[in-house]
Each structure stands twice: as structure tokens, then as C-alpha cells.
Coordinates of C-alpha atoms and ligand atoms in Angstrom, one line a residue:
M1 CA 116.1 144.5 216.4
A2 CA 116.9 145.4 220.0
T3 CA 119.6 147.7 220.7
A4 CA 122.0 147.9 223.8
L5 CA 124.9 150.5 224.3
I6 CA 128.1 149.9 225.9
I7 CA 129.0 153.2 227.5
L8 CA 133.3 153.1 228.2
A9 CA 133.4 155.7 231.1
A10 CA 135.9 154.1 233.4
G11 CA 139.2 155.8 232.4
R12 CA 140.3 158.9 235.1
G13 CA 140.7 161.6 232.1
T14 CA 144.5 162.7 233.6
R15 CA 144.7 165.2 231.1
M16 CA 141.4 167.3 232.3
Q17 CA 143.4 168.0 236.0
S18 CA 140.2 167.9 238.2
D19 CA 138.9 165.5 241.1
L20 CA 135.9 165.3 238.6
P21 CA 135.6 162.4 236.9
K22 CA 136.2 163.1 233.0
V23 CA 132.9 162.1 232.1
L24 CA 130.9 164.2 234.1
H25 CA 132.2 167.5 232.9
P26 CA 129.8 169.5 231.3
I27 CA 128.5 170.0 227.8
A28 CA 125.9 172.6 227.6
G29 CA 125.0 172.5 230.9
V30 CA 124.9 168.4 231.3
P31 CA 127.3 165.9 231.9
M32 CA 128.6 165.0 228.6
L33 CA 127.6 161.5 229.8
I34 CA 124.3 162.3 229.3
H35 CA 125.2 163.0 225.8
A36 CA 126.9 159.9 225.0
M37 CA 123.7 158.2 227.0
D38 CA 121.5 160.0 224.4
T39 CA 123.6 159.1 221.6
G40 CA 121.3 157.2 219.1
A41 CA 117.8 158.1 220.4
S42 CA 116.3 157.1 217.1
L43 CA 117.0 153.3 217.6
A44 CA 115.3 153.3 220.9
P45 CA 117.8 151.3 223.0
A46 CA 116.5 148.6 225.4
R47 CA 119.7 148.7 227.3
K48 CA 122.1 151.3 228.4
I49 CA 125.2 150.1 230.0
I50 CA 127.6 152.5 231.3
V51 CA 131.1 151.1 232.1
A52 CA 132.9 153.1 234.8
G53 CA 136.0 153.1 236.8
H54 CA 137.6 156.1 238.1
G55 CA 134.1 158.0 240.3
A56 CA 132.0 155.1 239.8
D57 CA 130.0 156.3 242.6
M58 CA 129.6 159.6 241.3
V59 CA 128.8 158.2 237.6
R60 CA 126.3 155.8 238.9
D61 CA 124.5 159.1 240.3
V62 CA 124.3 161.0 237.3
A63 CA 123.6 158.1 235.0
K64 CA 120.6 156.7 237.5
N65 CA 119.5 160.3 237.9
W66 CA 119.4 160.4 234.5
D67 CA 117.6 157.2 232.9
A68 CA 116.7 155.0 235.5
N69 CA 117.0 151.9 233.4
A70 CA 120.5 152.7 232.9
E71 CA 122.8 149.7 234.5
I72 CA 126.3 150.5 235.9
V73 CA 128.9 148.3 235.6
V74 CA 132.4 149.2 237.1
Q75 CA 136.1 148.1 235.7
S76 CA 137.9 148.4 238.8
E77 CA 141.1 148.4 236.6
Q78 CA 141.3 149.8 233.4
L79 CA 143.4 147.0 231.4
G80 CA 141.6 148.9 227.8
T81 CA 138.9 149.3 225.8
G82 CA 138.0 145.8 225.2
H83 CA 138.3 144.7 228.9
A84 CA 136.1 147.5 229.9
V85 CA 133.6 145.9 226.9
A86 CA 134.1 142.7 228.8
Q87 CA 132.6 144.0 231.8
A88 CA 129.1 144.2 230.1
K89 CA 129.1 140.2 229.7
E90 CA 126.9 139.3 232.2
S91 CA 124.8 142.3 231.9
L92 CA 124.2 141.3 228.5
A93 CA 123.6 137.7 229.5
G94 CA 120.9 136.4 226.9
F95 CA 120.2 139.3 224.8
E96 CA 119.4 139.0 221.7
G97 CA 120.3 142.4 219.5
D98 CA 123.1 144.4 218.8
A99 CA 125.1 146.4 221.2
I100 CA 127.0 149.4 220.3
V101 CA 129.9 150.5 222.0
L102 CA 130.3 154.1 222.7
F103 CA 133.0 156.5 225.0
G104 CA 132.0 158.2 227.4
D105 CA 133.9 160.7 226.4
T106 CA 132.8 161.5 222.8
P107 CA 129.6 163.0 222.9
F108 CA 128.9 164.2 219.2
I109 CA 128.6 161.3 217.6
S110 CA 125.0 161.8 215.7
D111 CA 122.2 159.3 215.7
E112 CA 121.9 159.3 211.8
T113 CA 125.8 157.9 212.0
L114 CA 124.6 155.2 214.5
Q115 CA 121.6 154.2 211.7
R116 CA 123.9 154.1 208.6
M117 CA 126.5 152.1 211.1
S118 CA 122.9 149.3 212.4
A119 CA 122.0 149.4 208.4
A120 CA 125.6 148.4 207.3
R121 CA 125.0 145.1 209.8
K122 CA 122.5 143.8 207.1
N123 CA 125.8 142.7 205.3
H124 CA 128.8 142.7 207.8
D125 CA 129.2 141.2 211.0
I126 CA 131.1 143.8 212.8
V127 CA 130.9 147.2 211.8
I128 CA 133.3 149.9 213.0
L129 CA 133.1 153.9 212.5
G130 CA 135.8 155.6 210.9
F131 CA 136.7 158.9 209.6
V132 CA 139.6 160.6 207.4
A133 CA 141.6 162.5 210.3
A134 CA 142.8 166.1 208.9
D135 CA 145.7 164.8 211.6
P136 CA 145.8 161.4 212.2
G137 CA 148.1 161.8 215.2
R138 CA 148.1 158.8 217.4
Y139 CA 144.5 157.2 216.3
G140 CA 144.1 153.7 215.3
R141 CA 144.3 153.3 211.7
L142 CA 142.0 151.7 209.9
V143 CA 143.6 148.8 206.8
M144 CA 140.7 148.2 204.3
Q145 CA 140.4 145.9 201.6
G146 CA 138.4 147.7 198.9
D147 CA 135.0 147.4 201.4
E148 CA 136.3 144.8 203.9
L149 CA 137.8 146.2 207.0
S150 CA 141.4 143.6 208.0
R151 CA 142.2 145.0 211.1
I152 CA 143.0 147.9 213.0
V153 CA 146.4 148.8 214.2
E154 CA 146.9 150.8 217.5
F155 CA 149.4 153.7 216.8
N156 CA 152.0 152.0 219.1
D157 CA 152.0 149.4 216.9
A158 CA 151.9 150.4 213.6
D159 CA 154.8 150.4 211.0
A160 CA 155.5 153.5 208.7
A161 CA 153.2 152.4 205.5
T162 CA 150.4 151.8 208.2
R163 CA 150.8 155.0 209.6
D164 CA 150.4 156.8 206.7
I165 CA 146.5 155.8 206.3
N166 CA 144.3 158.6 207.5
L167 CA 141.3 156.4 207.6
C168 CA 141.3 156.4 211.6
N169 CA 139.3 154.8 214.5
S170 CA 136.4 156.9 216.1
G171 CA 135.8 153.5 218.7
V172 CA 132.4 153.4 217.7
V173 CA 131.6 150.0 217.0
C174 CA 128.5 147.8 216.4
A175 CA 127.9 143.9 215.9
D176 CA 125.4 141.4 217.9
A177 CA 126.1 141.3 221.5
E178 CA 126.6 138.0 221.6
V179 CA 129.6 138.0 218.9
L180 CA 131.0 140.8 220.1
L181 CA 131.0 139.0 223.7
D182 CA 132.7 136.5 221.9
L183 CA 135.2 137.9 220.1
I184 CA 136.1 140.0 222.9
A185 CA 136.7 136.8 225.3
A186 CA 139.3 136.4 223.4
L187 CA 141.2 139.5 223.5
K188 CA 145.0 139.1 224.6
N189 CA 147.2 141.9 225.8
D190 CA 150.3 141.3 223.9
N191 CA 150.7 144.7 222.3
A192 CA 152.7 147.5 222.8
A193 CA 150.6 149.0 225.7
G194 CA 150.0 146.0 227.4
E195 CA 146.1 146.2 226.9
F196 CA 143.2 145.0 225.7
Y197 CA 142.5 146.3 222.6
L198 CA 138.7 146.0 221.9
T199 CA 140.1 147.2 218.2
D200 CA 141.3 143.3 218.0
I201 CA 138.1 141.8 217.2
V202 CA 138.0 142.9 213.3
E203 CA 141.3 140.6 213.4
I204 CA 140.2 137.6 215.6
G205 CA 136.1 138.0 213.7
R206 CA 138.2 137.6 210.5
A207 CA 139.7 134.6 211.2
R208 CA 136.9 132.9 212.5
G209 CA 135.1 133.8 209.1
L210 CA 133.1 137.0 210.0
S211 CA 133.3 140.0 207.8
A212 CA 133.9 143.6 209.2
T213 CA 133.7 146.8 206.8
A214 CA 134.1 150.4 208.5
V215 CA 131.5 153.0 208.1
T216 CA 132.7 156.8 208.0
C217 CA 131.4 160.5 209.9
D218 CA 132.6 163.5 209.7
E219 CA 135.9 164.4 212.0
S220 CA 133.9 166.9 214.1
E221 CA 131.0 163.5 215.3
T222 CA 134.3 162.2 217.0
L223 CA 135.6 164.9 219.0
G224 CA 136.9 163.5 221.9
I225 CA 137.7 165.5 225.1
N226 CA 140.8 165.0 226.9
A227 CA 141.7 168.2 228.8
R228 CA 139.6 171.2 228.9
T229 CA 140.5 173.6 225.7
E230 CA 138.5 170.4 223.5
L231 CA 135.9 170.9 226.5
A232 CA 135.6 174.7 225.5
A233 CA 135.6 173.7 222.0
A234 CA 133.2 170.9 222.1
E235 CA 131.0 173.1 224.5
E236 CA 131.4 176.1 221.6
I237 CA 130.5 173.3 218.9
W238 CA 127.4 172.4 220.9
Q239 CA 126.6 176.0 221.3
S240 CA 126.7 176.5 217.2
R241 CA 125.0 173.4 216.3
K242 CA 122.2 174.5 219.2
R243 CA 121.8 178.1 217.9
A244 CA 121.5 176.5 214.4
A245 CA 118.9 174.7 214.7
L246 CA 117.0 177.3 216.8
L247 CA 117.4 179.8 213.7
R248 CA 116.0 176.9 211.0
D249 CA 113.0 176.5 213.5
G250 CA 112.3 180.0 213.2
V251 CA 113.4 181.9 216.7
T252 CA 115.3 185.7 215.7
M253 CA 119.2 186.0 216.9
P254 CA 120.4 189.0 216.1
S255 CA 123.5 187.8 217.2
P256 CA 123.4 184.3 217.8
Q257 CA 127.3 183.8 218.3
S258 CA 126.6 185.8 222.2
V259 CA 123.3 183.7 223.6
H260 CA 124.3 181.2 225.6
L261 CA 121.8 177.7 225.3
H262 CA 121.1 174.7 227.2
Y263 CA 120.7 171.4 226.8
D264 CA 117.3 171.3 227.3
T265 CA 116.5 174.9 226.3
I266 CA 113.2 175.2 224.3
I267 CA 112.3 178.2 221.9
G268 CA 109.2 178.6 219.8
R269 CA 109.2 180.5 216.5
D270 CA 108.8 184.0 216.1
T271 CA 110.1 184.4 219.3
L272 CA 112.8 187.1 219.5
V273 CA 116.2 186.7 221.9
E274 CA 118.8 189.8 221.7
P275 CA 122.2 189.6 222.3
N276 CA 124.3 188.3 225.3
V277 CA 120.9 186.0 226.5
V278 CA 121.7 183.3 228.8
F279 CA 119.6 180.1 229.5
G280 CA 119.8 177.8 232.4
P281 CA 118.5 174.6 232.5
S282 CA 114.6 174.1 231.8
V283 CA 113.4 176.7 230.4
T284 CA 110.8 176.8 228.0
V285 CA 110.0 179.8 225.8
E286 CA 106.6 179.9 223.9
S287 CA 106.0 181.7 220.0
G288 CA 106.4 185.2 219.6
A289 CA 107.6 186.1 223.1
T290 CA 110.7 188.8 223.4
I291 CA 113.9 187.8 225.7
R292 CA 115.5 191.2 225.8
A293 CA 119.2 191.5 226.0
F294 CA 121.4 190.5 228.8
S295 CA 118.9 188.5 230.7
H296 CA 119.4 185.1 232.4
L297 CA 116.6 182.5 232.6
E298 CA 116.4 179.0 234.6
G299 CA 113.4 176.7 235.2
C300 CA 111.0 178.9 234.0
H301 CA 108.6 179.1 231.7
V302 CA 107.6 182.3 229.5
S303 CA 104.6 182.6 227.4
R304 CA 103.4 184.1 223.8
G305 CA 103.6 187.5 224.1
A306 CA 105.6 188.4 226.8
V307 CA 108.7 190.5 227.3
V308 CA 111.1 190.0 229.3
G309 CA 114.7 192.1 230.0
P310 CA 116.6 193.7 229.6
Y311 CA 118.7 192.8 232.3
A312 CA 116.1 190.7 233.6
R313 CA 116.8 187.1 235.9
L314 CA 114.2 184.4 235.7
R315 CA 114.9 181.5 238.4
P316 CA 113.5 178.3 239.0
G317 CA 109.9 178.1 238.7
A318 CA 108.9 181.9 237.3
E319 CA 105.7 181.0 235.4
L320 CA 105.1 184.1 232.9
A321 CA 101.7 184.1 231.2
E322 CA 100.7 185.7 228.2
N323 CA 101.8 189.0 227.4
V324 CA 103.4 189.9 230.7
K325 CA 106.0 192.1 231.2
I326 CA 109.4 191.8 232.8
G327 CA 111.6 194.4 233.1
N328 CA 115.0 195.9 234.0
F329 CA 116.9 194.1 237.4
V330 CA 113.9 192.5 237.9
E331 CA 114.3 189.1 239.8
V332 CA 111.5 186.2 239.7
K333 CA 111.6 183.1 241.4
N334 CA 109.0 180.5 241.9
A335 CA 106.0 183.1 241.1
Q336 CA 103.2 182.6 238.7
I337 CA 102.2 185.9 237.0
A338 CA 99.0 185.9 235.3
E339 CA 98.3 187.6 231.8
G340 CA 98.9 190.8 230.9
A341 CA 100.2 191.8 234.7
K342 CA 103.8 193.6 234.8
V343 CA 106.5 193.9 236.7
N344 CA 109.2 196.2 235.0
H345 CA 111.6 198.0 237.1
L346 CA 114.2 196.9 240.0
S347 CA 112.1 194.1 241.9
Y348 CA 112.2 191.4 243.1
V349 CA 108.9 188.5 243.0
G350 CA 109.9 185.7 245.1
D351 CA 107.7 182.9 246.1
A352 CA 104.7 184.6 244.9
E353 CA 101.5 184.9 243.0
I354 CA 99.9 188.1 240.7
G355 CA 96.7 188.3 238.8
S356 CA 96.0 189.2 235.6
G357 CA 96.6 192.9 234.9
S358 CA 98.2 193.7 237.8
N359 CA 100.8 196.7 237.9
V360 CA 104.0 196.4 240.4
G361 CA 105.6 199.4 240.3
A362 CA 109.2 200.0 240.6
G363 CA 111.8 198.6 243.3
V364 CA 108.5 196.8 244.8
I365 CA 110.0 193.4 247.1
T366 CA 108.8 190.4 248.3
C367 CA 109.5 189.9 252.0
N368 CA 109.9 186.2 251.1
Y369 CA 112.5 184.8 253.9
D370 CA 112.1 185.6 257.7
G371 CA 115.7 184.0 258.3
V372 CA 114.0 179.9 258.8
F373 CA 110.7 179.6 256.4
K374 CA 109.9 181.1 252.8
H375 CA 106.1 183.0 252.7
K376 CA 104.0 183.1 249.9
T377 CA 102.7 187.0 248.3
T378 CA 99.7 187.0 246.8
I379 CA 98.2 189.3 245.3
G380 CA 95.2 189.6 243.4
E381 CA 93.7 190.8 239.8
R382 CA 94.2 194.7 238.3
V383 CA 96.3 195.4 241.7
F384 CA 98.2 198.6 241.7
V385 CA 101.3 197.9 243.8
G386 CA 103.1 201.3 244.5
S387 CA 106.7 201.9 244.1
N388 CA 108.7 200.8 246.9
T389 CA 106.0 198.7 248.6
M390 CA 107.8 195.8 250.8
L391 CA 105.3 193.2 251.0
V392 CA 106.1 191.4 254.0
A393 CA 104.8 187.4 253.2
P394 CA 102.5 186.1 254.7
V395 CA 100.1 188.5 252.2
T396 CA 97.3 188.9 250.9
I397 CA 96.5 191.8 248.3
G398 CA 92.6 191.5 247.0
D399 CA 91.5 192.2 243.6
D400 CA 91.8 195.9 242.5
A401 CA 93.6 197.3 245.7
M402 CA 96.0 199.4 245.6
T403 CA 99.6 200.4 247.7
A404 CA 100.7 203.6 248.6
T405 CA 104.3 204.2 247.5
G406 CA 106.7 203.0 249.8
S407 CA 104.2 201.2 252.0
V408 CA 105.4 198.5 254.4
I409 CA 102.4 196.0 253.9
T410 CA 102.1 193.6 257.0
R411 CA 98.7 192.5 257.1
D412 CA 95.9 191.4 254.0
V413 CA 94.6 194.4 252.1
P414 CA 90.7 193.6 251.3
A415 CA 90.0 193.8 247.5
G416 CA 89.4 197.3 246.4
D417 CA 90.9 199.0 249.1
L418 CA 94.2 201.4 249.6
A419 CA 96.5 200.6 251.8
V420 CA 99.0 203.1 253.2
A421 CA 101.3 202.0 255.8
R422 CA 104.3 204.7 255.5
A423 CA 104.9 207.8 258.2
R424 CA 102.2 211.1 257.7
Q425 CA 104.1 213.4 256.1
E426 CA 104.6 216.8 257.9
N427 CA 105.9 219.9 256.0
K428 CA 108.1 222.7 258.5
P429 CA 107.8 226.4 256.6
G430 CA 110.8 227.9 256.2
F431 CA 112.9 224.9 258.4
A432 CA 114.9 224.2 255.0
R433 CA 116.2 227.8 254.8
R434 CA 117.5 228.6 258.6
M435 CA 119.0 225.5 258.8
F436 CA 120.9 226.1 255.6
D437 CA 121.9 229.6 256.4
K438 CA 123.0 228.5 259.9
L439 CA 125.5 225.6 258.2
R440 CA 126.9 227.5 255.6
K441 CA 127.5 230.4 258.5
L442 CA 129.2 228.0 260.7
K443 CA 131.3 226.5 257.5
A444 CA 132.7 230.1 256.8
S445 CA 133.8 230.8 260.5
Q446 CA 135.7 227.5 260.2
A447 CA 137.2 228.5 256.9
K448 CA 138.9 232.0 258.4
E449 CA 139.7 229.9 261.7
T450 CA 142.1 227.6 260.0
Ligands
UD1_1 C1 140.9 154.5 221.4 C2 141.4 153.3 220.2 C3 142.0 154.2 219.4 C4 141.0 155.0 218.7 C5 140.7 156.1 219.8 C6 139.7 157.1 219.6 C7 141.3 151.1 221.7 C8 142.5 150.1 221.8 N1 142.1 152.5 221.0 O1 142.7 154.7 221.8 O2 142.0 152.8 218.2 O3 141.4 155.8 217.3 O4 140.2 155.1 221.2 O5 139.8 157.9 220.1 O6 140.3 151.1 221.9 N2 138.2 152.9 228.7 C9 138.1 152.8 229.7 N3 138.4 151.5 230.3 C10 140.0 151.4 229.8 C11 140.2 151.8 228.9 C12 139.6 152.7 228.5 O7 136.9 152.8 230.2 O8 140.2 149.9 230.4 C13 137.7 154.2 228.3 C14 138.1 155.4 228.2 O9 137.9 156.2 229.5 C15 137.8 156.7 226.9 C16 137.7 155.6 226.4 O10 137.6 153.9 226.7 O11 136.4 156.6 227.0 C17 138.8 155.6 225.2 O12 139.8 154.8 225.9 P1 141.3 155.7 225.5 O13 142.0 155.1 226.5 O14 141.1 157.5 225.2 O15 141.7 154.9 224.1 P2 142.8 154.9 223.2 O16 144.1 155.1 223.3 O17 141.9 157.2 222.4
CA2 CA1 141.3 158.7 224.0

């Protein structure tokens, strides 16, 4: 059966104290809205409708950029969760299948939970996701009669006995889309908050002879983000889950809690990730690689057997072939480094290609930027680039060539040649000793005068 996600994301998120709409604050480097949009991937939702309000244009950009098929509807006044769902009515006209309502600020609902809700729909018209709260606080309360959910009571409207219930509403709802929108149309706002409560569909539905039930999940899944402390807590939860998943899949991390991962990080088995490594967006590391301590990687690919760091920085477009070595204090950007090549110490390699088996000495810099344009450096195979060589791009070093230490290379070097581009050394016999004598005498005479 087809599924449509309706993601509520219109709220201001006042307690975030931010100019950015709440749902655009990142967890694992991507807006929490994207976590919500990716919820229930195994149900392969045919439609994703996002109800935006505050910062709707920004929300639209982010959502569309992630999934061009995402649809945005705008709720210009936030009159309640039921009113928010009503905004999806036009978009869903003629849609046949179930609708699942999610909150954009509740990013951890698992796939498995939505599967169970979907399955529960076989015997019930309305399925609500509940959880047993350690501290039920201000959550809506689920009033059960055996297997049947008779109604949901918002905290503000609840009497003392109802407030004693610890089975709470997560906000996630699953029902046939047409049925849901029919029920929504009947909502009233005669309650403590003066809002159109989505939660009232249960009572209205039951009065019409529909059945409702609750599926429960662990409270950790329903974590909602309202303030920055919760955002930080959510980040920590996400990180520990991702680390656990990588460890399970065969990645070695002696100090997992110090490794920071991104939403899309991919690491192959038998790869070693040492402590304090940070992964930015779009990093893939193949099996059997080593990422040593304090390295920072983003937008790069590391092949089998490669060793990176300690203290290396791989920036977007860095592609390391098998058994490449990138050592300490080396920065690589937009560069393809072929099999077995080494850049081991204190270098900058940007907009470059390095052939297999080449060795780039300490302190080498590809001077790729003239202040206006970027230029490319091409280094062939089995090249030896002497320490402290400045490669002024555009420039090409042929296969099996060599540059002398300290050279400033401005012209291409043909294959097999040695390029020396530095002032020739001259030794002046005894000069240093004579000069030191003179200077020391001068210092001694000045000391006497004072
Ligand atoms: C809601 C539930 C409550 C549940 C709790 C779980 C209702 C009436 N209450 O309460 O039972 O225990 O969530 O966290 O549904 N939103 C809009 N437009 C609106 C109002 C809200 O898009 O007009 C969005 C918000 O941005 C937010 C979500 O809906 O992402 C939930 O709204 P919020 O006001 O936080 O609901 P609660 O009062 O917490
Ligand atoms: Ca809330």
C-alpha cells in the first residue's frame, strides 16, 4: 500500500533562541528535518509533504535540495497540529493509501516502529504511536480501554487522574489519508490552548464507529528537540548509534566516543579509526584503511590499505587510491593520488594529480591559486618531489622525474629529468668565523661602556 508522510515543521521553535528555523538545526551535519524526511525509508513513501511556516522559504530549499520530489505546503498561522495536517488536504486529493504524520523536530522514530504502526492498521483505522514516559510532564496522555485507544487528552485539558497516566502521545499518527483528512475537517478548537488538536481525531473517529489503537516504542525514539541542550543530547544519541553500527559492521575504533561521524559516513570493515577523528560530509573509506588520530576528512574517498594522518586534513575532492600514505600536517584538496604515492609531511596538495609510486617530500606546496584563478599541478608516476618544492601551477612533472629540494618550479619538467630551480650555493672560506669574532668584540665593548 502507498504511504504519504506528512511532516509538521511550521513551528517557530522559540526556545532554540535562533534565527534559523528549528527544523533546520543540524544533527550529524544535516538538518533534523532531513532525518524526519528519511524516516520510514523501508515503507518507500510515495509522497513527502512538509508543512512549513516559520522560515518556509529556507525549509523549502533544504527539503527540495535533499529530495526534489518533496512537497511543501505553507501553514501561515500556527493554529495547532490538526490545522497543520489540514494544510496537506489539497496535495493529497485523490491519494489512495495511508498517511503518516511525523514531527520535523522528532528525528529518531525508527523504521521498525513505523513498520509496526503500518501493520497495526490491518485491524484499526487509526494508529497512534505512544511511549511510556519516565517523566510524562506535559505530554498528551493516551487513555486506553484494553487494546482500544479511546482518546488522547492534552496535558492542559487533563484532570488529575488522567495526568497520572504515563502512556504518552509521541505525535506520530497513521491512518488512511482520506479518513484522516475527513476527521481533521471536523476538529474544533474549544480547548485549553484554543488550538486545533490533531489528537482529537481519536475521539471523533470513535464516535463515527472507527477503531483506534496505540503502538508503543522506546522513549528514546520520541525525543523531541525544543532547545539547544536537547539538540546536543540528540547529537550524542545519534553519534553513539552510528558508532555502534560501525563497530558492529567490523570497523575498529579503540576510542569510539571520540570519533565524530556524519550522517552519510561510510567506512569499510577492518578499517582502523584512531581517536579524535572527525568525519564531515561525503566521506567513504574502503576496507582495511587506517585513519590515524586527529585527522579531519570531508568530501573524500580513501581506498583500501591507505594510511591517513595523524593530523591530516582531507578536503572535498581528495581521492586516495590503494596504499596511498598521507602523513601529519598534510592538507589535500581536489586531488587524485594514485596507488602507493606518499605525501608524508607538512604539505599542501590542491587541484593536483599525483601518479602511482611518487614521493612528495616534506613541506611541498602546490601553488594552485594566483589570486583569481585556480590552476592544476600534474605529477607523473614514480616522481620524487624534493622537500620544500614550490610547484607553481599550472605545471606538469613527467614520469620518473625529480625536483631538487627547495626548488620553485614554474616550468614543466620532462620525464626523467632533474629540475633544479634555486640559487647555486657558494661557500666563503672562514667568513663566518671572522664575522662572529667581530660581532662578539663589538658586544663586549658596548657592555663596558654601560
Ligand atoms: C504535541 C501533541 C501531544 C504530544 C506531543 C509530543 C497535539 C495537540 N499534541 O504537543 O499530545 O504528547 O506533541 O511531543 O498534537 N506544529 C505545526 N503547526 C502548528 C502546531 C505545531 O507545524 O500549528 C508542529 C511543530 O512545529 C512541532 C509539532 O507540530 O514540530 C508539534 O507541535 P507542538 O506545539 O510542539 O506540540 P505539543 O504541544 O508539544
Ligand atoms: Ca513539542
